[in-house]
mmCIF file of C-alpha atoms in Angstrom:
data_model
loop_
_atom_site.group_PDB
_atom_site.id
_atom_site.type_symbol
_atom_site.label_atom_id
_atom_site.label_comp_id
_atom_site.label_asym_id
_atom_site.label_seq_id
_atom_site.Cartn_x
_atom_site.Cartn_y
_atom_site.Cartn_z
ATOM 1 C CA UNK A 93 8.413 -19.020 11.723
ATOM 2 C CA UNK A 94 11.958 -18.025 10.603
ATOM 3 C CA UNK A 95 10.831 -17.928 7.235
ATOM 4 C CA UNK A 96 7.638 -16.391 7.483
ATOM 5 C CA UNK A 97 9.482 -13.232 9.229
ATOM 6 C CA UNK A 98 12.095 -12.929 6.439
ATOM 7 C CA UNK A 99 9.335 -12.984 4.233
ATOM 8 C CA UNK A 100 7.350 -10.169 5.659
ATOM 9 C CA UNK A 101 10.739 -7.944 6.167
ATOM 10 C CA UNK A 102 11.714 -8.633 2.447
ATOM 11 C CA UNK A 103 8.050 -7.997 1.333
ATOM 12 C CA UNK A 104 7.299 -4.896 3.291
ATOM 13 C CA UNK A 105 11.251 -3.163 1.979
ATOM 14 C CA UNK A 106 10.565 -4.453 -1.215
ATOM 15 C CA UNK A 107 6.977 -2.547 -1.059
ATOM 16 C CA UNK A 108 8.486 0.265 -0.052
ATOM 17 C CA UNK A 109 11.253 0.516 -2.638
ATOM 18 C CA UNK A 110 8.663 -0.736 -5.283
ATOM 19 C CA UNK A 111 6.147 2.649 -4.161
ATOM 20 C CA UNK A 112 9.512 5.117 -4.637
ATOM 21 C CA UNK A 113 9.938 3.483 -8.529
ATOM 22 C CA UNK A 114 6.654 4.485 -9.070
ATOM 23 C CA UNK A 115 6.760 8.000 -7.657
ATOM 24 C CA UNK A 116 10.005 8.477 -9.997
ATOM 25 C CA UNK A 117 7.913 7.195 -12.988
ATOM 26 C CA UNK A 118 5.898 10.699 -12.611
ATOM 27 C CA UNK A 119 2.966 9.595 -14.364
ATOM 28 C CA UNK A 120 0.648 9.002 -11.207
ATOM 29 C CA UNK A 121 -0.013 7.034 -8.038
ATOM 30 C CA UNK A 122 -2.013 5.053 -5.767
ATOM 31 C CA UNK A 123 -4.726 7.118 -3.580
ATOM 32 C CA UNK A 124 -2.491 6.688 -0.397
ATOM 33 C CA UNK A 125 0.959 7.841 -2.101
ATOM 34 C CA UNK A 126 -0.510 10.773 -3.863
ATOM 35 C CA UNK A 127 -2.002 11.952 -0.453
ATOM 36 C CA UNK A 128 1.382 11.181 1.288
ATOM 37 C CA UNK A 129 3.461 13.184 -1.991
ATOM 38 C CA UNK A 130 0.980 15.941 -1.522
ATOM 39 C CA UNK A 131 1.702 16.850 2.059
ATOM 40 C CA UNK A 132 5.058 15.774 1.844
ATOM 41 C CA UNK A 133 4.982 18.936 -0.960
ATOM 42 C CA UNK A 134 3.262 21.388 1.487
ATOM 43 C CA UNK A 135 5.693 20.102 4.745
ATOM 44 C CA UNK A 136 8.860 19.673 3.322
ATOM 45 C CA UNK A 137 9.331 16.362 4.974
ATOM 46 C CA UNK A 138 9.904 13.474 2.818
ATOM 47 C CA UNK A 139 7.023 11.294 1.307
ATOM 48 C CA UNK A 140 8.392 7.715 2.782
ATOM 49 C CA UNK A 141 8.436 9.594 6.406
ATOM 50 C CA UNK A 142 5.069 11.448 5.327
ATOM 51 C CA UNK A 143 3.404 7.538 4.655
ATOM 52 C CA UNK A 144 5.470 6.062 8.064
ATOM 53 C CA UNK A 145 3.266 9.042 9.694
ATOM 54 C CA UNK A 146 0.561 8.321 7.991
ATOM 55 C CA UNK A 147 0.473 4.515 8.362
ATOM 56 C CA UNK A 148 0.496 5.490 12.347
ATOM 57 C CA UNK A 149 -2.054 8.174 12.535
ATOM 58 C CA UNK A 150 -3.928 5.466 10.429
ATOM 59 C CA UNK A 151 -3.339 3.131 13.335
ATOM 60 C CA UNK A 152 -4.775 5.481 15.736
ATOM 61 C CA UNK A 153 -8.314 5.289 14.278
ATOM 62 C CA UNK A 154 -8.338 1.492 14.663
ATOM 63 C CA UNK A 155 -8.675 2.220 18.532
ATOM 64 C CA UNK A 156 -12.620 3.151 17.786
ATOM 65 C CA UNK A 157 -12.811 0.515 15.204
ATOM 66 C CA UNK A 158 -11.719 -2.244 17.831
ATOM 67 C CA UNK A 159 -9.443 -3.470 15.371
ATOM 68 C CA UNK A 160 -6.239 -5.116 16.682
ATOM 69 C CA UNK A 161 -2.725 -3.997 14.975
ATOM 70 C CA UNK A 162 -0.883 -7.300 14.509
ATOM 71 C CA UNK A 163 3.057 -7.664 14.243
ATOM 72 C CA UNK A 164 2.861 -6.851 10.610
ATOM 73 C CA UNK A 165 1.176 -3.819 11.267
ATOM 74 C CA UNK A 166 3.678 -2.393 13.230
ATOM 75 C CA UNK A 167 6.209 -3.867 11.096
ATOM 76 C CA UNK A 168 4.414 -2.070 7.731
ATOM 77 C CA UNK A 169 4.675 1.000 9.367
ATOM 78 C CA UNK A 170 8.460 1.210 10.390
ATOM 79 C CA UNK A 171 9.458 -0.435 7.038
ATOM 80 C CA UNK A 172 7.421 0.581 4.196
ATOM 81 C CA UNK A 173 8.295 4.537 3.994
ATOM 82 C CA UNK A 174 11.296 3.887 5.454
ATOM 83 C CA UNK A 175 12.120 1.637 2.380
ATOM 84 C CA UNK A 176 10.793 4.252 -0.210
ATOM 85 C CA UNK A 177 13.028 7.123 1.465
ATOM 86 C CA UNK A 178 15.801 5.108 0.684
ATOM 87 C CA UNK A 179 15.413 4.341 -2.490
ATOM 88 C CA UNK A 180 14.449 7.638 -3.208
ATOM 89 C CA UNK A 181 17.302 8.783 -2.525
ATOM 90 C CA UNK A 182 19.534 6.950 -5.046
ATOM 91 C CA UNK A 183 16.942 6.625 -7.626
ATOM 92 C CA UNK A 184 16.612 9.425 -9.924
ATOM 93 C CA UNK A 185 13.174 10.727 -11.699
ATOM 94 C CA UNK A 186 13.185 9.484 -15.567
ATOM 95 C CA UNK A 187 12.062 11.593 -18.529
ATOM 96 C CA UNK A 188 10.111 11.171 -21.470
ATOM 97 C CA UNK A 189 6.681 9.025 -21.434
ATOM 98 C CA UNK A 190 8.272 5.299 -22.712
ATOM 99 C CA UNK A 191 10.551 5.184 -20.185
ATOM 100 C CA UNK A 192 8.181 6.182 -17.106
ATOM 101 C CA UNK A 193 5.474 3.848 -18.551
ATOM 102 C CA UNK A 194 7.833 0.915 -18.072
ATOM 103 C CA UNK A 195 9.425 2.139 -15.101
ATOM 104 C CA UNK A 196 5.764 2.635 -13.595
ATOM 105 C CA UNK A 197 4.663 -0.896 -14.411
ATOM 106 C CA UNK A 198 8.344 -2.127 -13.533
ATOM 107 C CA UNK A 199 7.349 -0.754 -9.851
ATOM 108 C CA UNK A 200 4.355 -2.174 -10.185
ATOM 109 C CA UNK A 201 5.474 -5.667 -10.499
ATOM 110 C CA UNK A 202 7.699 -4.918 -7.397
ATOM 111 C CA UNK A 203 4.547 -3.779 -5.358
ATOM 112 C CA UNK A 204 2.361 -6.960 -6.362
ATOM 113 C CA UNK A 205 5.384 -9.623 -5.658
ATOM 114 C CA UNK A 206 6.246 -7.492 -2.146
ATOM 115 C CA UNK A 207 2.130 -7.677 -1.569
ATOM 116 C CA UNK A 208 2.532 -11.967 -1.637
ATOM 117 C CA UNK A 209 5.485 -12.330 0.708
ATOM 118 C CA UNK A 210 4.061 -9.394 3.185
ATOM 119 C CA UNK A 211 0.808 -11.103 3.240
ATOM 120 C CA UNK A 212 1.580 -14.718 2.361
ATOM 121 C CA UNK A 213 3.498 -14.194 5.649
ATOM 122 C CA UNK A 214 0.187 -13.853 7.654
ATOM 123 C CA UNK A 215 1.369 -11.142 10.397
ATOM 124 C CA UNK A 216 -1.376 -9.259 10.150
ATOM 125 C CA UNK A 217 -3.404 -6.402 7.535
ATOM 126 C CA UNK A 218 -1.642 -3.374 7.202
ATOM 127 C CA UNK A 219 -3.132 0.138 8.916
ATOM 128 C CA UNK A 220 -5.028 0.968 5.895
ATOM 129 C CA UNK A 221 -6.689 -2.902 5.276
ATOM 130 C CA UNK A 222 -7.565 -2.849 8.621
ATOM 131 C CA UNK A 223 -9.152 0.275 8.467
ATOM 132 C CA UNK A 224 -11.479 -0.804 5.641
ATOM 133 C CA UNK A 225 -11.985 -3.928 7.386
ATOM 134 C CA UNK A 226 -12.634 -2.246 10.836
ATOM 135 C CA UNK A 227 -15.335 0.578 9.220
ATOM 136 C CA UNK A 228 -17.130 -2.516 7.649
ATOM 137 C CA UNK A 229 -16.729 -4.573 11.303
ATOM 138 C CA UNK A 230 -17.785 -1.213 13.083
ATOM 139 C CA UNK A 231 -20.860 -0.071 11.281
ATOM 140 C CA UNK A 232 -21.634 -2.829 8.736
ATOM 141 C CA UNK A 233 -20.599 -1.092 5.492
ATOM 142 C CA UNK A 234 -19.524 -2.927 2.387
ATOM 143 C CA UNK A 235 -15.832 -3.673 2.328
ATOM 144 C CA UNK A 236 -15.858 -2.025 -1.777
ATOM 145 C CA UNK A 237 -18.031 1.034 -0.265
ATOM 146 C CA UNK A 238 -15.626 1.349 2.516
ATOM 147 C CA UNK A 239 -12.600 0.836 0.421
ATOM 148 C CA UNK A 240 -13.952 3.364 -2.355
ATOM 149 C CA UNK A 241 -14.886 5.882 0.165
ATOM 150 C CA UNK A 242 -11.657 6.537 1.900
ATOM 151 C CA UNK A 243 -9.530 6.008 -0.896
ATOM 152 C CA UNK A 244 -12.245 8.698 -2.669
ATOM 153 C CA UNK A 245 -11.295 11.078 -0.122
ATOM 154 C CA UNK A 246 -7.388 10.763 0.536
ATOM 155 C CA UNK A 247 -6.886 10.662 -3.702
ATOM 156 C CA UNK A 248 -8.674 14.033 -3.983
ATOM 157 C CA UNK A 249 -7.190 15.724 -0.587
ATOM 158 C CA UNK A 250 -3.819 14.711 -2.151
ATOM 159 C CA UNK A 251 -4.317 16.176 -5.596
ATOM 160 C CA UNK A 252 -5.696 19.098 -4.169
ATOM 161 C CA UNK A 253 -2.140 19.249 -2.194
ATOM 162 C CA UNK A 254 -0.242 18.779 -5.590
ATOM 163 C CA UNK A 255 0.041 14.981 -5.741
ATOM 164 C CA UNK A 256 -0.053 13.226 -8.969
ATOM 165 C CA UNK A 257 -2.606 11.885 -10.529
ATOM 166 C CA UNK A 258 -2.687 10.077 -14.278
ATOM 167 C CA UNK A 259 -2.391 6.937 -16.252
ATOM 168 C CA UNK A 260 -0.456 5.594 -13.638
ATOM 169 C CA UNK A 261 -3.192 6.188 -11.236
ATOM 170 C CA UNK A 262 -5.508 3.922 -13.477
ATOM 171 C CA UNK A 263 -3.623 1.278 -13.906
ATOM 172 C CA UNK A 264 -2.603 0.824 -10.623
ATOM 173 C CA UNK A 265 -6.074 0.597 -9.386
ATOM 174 C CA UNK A 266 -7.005 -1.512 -12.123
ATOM 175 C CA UNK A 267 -3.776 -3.985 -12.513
ATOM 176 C CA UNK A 268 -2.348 -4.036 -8.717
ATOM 177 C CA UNK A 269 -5.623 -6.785 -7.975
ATOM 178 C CA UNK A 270 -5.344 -9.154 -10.800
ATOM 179 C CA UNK A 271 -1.186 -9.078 -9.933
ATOM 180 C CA UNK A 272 -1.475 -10.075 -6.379
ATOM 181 C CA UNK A 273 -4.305 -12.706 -7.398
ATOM 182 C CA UNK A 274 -1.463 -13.922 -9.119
ATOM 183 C CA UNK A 275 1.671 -13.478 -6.609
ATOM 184 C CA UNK A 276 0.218 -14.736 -3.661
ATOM 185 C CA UNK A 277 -1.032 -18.070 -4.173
ATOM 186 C CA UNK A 278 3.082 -18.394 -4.877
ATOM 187 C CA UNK A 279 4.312 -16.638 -2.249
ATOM 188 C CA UNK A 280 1.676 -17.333 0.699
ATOM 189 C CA UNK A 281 2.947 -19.519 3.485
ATOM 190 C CA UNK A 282 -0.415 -21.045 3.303
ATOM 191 C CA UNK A 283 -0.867 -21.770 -0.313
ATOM 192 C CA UNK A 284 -4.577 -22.034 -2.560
ATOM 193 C CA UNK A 285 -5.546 -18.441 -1.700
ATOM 194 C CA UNK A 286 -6.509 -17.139 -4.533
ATOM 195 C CA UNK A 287 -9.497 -15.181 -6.484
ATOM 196 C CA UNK A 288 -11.265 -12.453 -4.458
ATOM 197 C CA UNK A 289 -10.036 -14.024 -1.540
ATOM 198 C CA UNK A 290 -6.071 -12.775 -2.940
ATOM 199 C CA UNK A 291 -7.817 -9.474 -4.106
ATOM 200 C CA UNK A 292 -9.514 -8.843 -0.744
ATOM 201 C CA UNK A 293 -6.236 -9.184 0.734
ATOM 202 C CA UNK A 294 -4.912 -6.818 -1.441
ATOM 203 C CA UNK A 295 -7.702 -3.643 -1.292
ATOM 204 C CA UNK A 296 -4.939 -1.557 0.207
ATOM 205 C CA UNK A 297 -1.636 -3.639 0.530
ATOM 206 C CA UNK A 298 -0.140 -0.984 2.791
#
C-alpha cells in the first residue's frame, strides 16, 4: 500500500510538471490544457490553478453520472495543476522550432511515464476518465464517441479563448496512447495490462 501511494503522488507531480514542459514548448497542447491556457489567458489566474478548477468542476458532473471519485481522483486534482504551477514558474519558454520540438516530446515522455505510476497505482480514474466513462455508463455511448466529443468541444472553446493549438497538438493525441501502452505494463502494481486495455486507461490521463 506504501508503495502504491508513493507511486500515485510521484506520478500525478510528475504529470503535472511533465504538462508545464509542454506548455513552454509553445508548439501546442492536449484538448484539456489548451482549454485550461485559454481561460487562464482571459482570467489572469494561472493555467495549473485554471486545470485544479477545472479537474473539480469536472468532478461535479460525475454527481449525475453516478460515478464515484476515488482517492486518486481527489488526489489528481490537488496535485496535477498544482505541480505544473510550479514548474512553471522556474521553467522558462524556449525559442526557435528544434528546441521546442524536443522539449515538447521531452514532456511528453514525462506525461506517459507519470500516466503508468498514477494509474499502475490503481486509486482510481481521474475527473476527466471518469467522465468519459460515466457518459458511456449513463446513456450508453461509445467510450471513443464520448471521448471525441468532449475533447471536440473543450479543444475548440480553448482555441477560441487563445490556447494553442499545432504540431504538438497532433502528436500528443496520436503518440501519448502507444507511450502509456508501453509505460504501464512497467509501472502498474498489477502487471500484464497492456494493449487497448493500457490505452483505455489512458483516453484522458488527467
Amino acid at each position: 500500500m506504501t508503495l502504491r501511494i508513493l507511486r500515485l503522488l510521484v506520478g500525478l507531480i510528475a504529470f503535472g510538471a511533465g504538462c508545464a514542459v509542454m506548455v513552454r514548448a509553445g508548439i501546442g497542447l492536449d484538448p484539456w490544457t489548451v482549454f485550461a491556457q485559454g481561460i487562464a489567458l482571459q482570467t489572469g489566474i494561472g493555467i495549473g490553478w485554471v486545470t485544479n478548477i477545472l479537474g473539480f468542476l469536472v468532478l461535479l458532473v460525475w454527481i449525475p453520472l453516478r460515478q464515484r471519485p476515488g482517492v486518486g481522483t481527489v488526489a489528481n486534482i490537488l496535485l496535477v495543476g498544482t505541480s505544473m504551477q510550479a514548474t512553471l514558474a522556474v521553467v522558462p519558454a524556449v525559442e526557435g522550432f528544434a528546441l521546442q520540438l524536443l522539449t515538447f516530446i521531452g514532456g511528453m515522455l514525462v506525461v506517459a511515464v507519470a500516466s503508468g505510476l498514477y494509474i499502475g497505482a490503481d486509486f482510481g480514474p481521474g475527473p476527466r476518465d471518469g467522465l468519459m466513462t460515466g457518459i458511456h455508463a449513463r446513456f450508453g455511448t461509445p467510450i471513443w464517441a464520448a471521448r471525441f466529443g468532449v475533447e471536440a468541444t473543450v479543444l475548440l472553446a480553448g482555441w477560441l479563448l487563445g490556447g494553442t493549438v499545432g504540431i504538438g497538438t497532433v502528436l500528443f493525441a496520436v503518440g501519448i496512447g502507444p507511450l502509456v501502452d508501453r509505460t504501464l505494463p512497467l509501472l502498474d502494481h498489477r502487471r500484464g495490462l497492456r494493449g487497448r486495455a493500457a490505452i483505455a486507461a489512458v483516453v484522458n490521463a488527467r
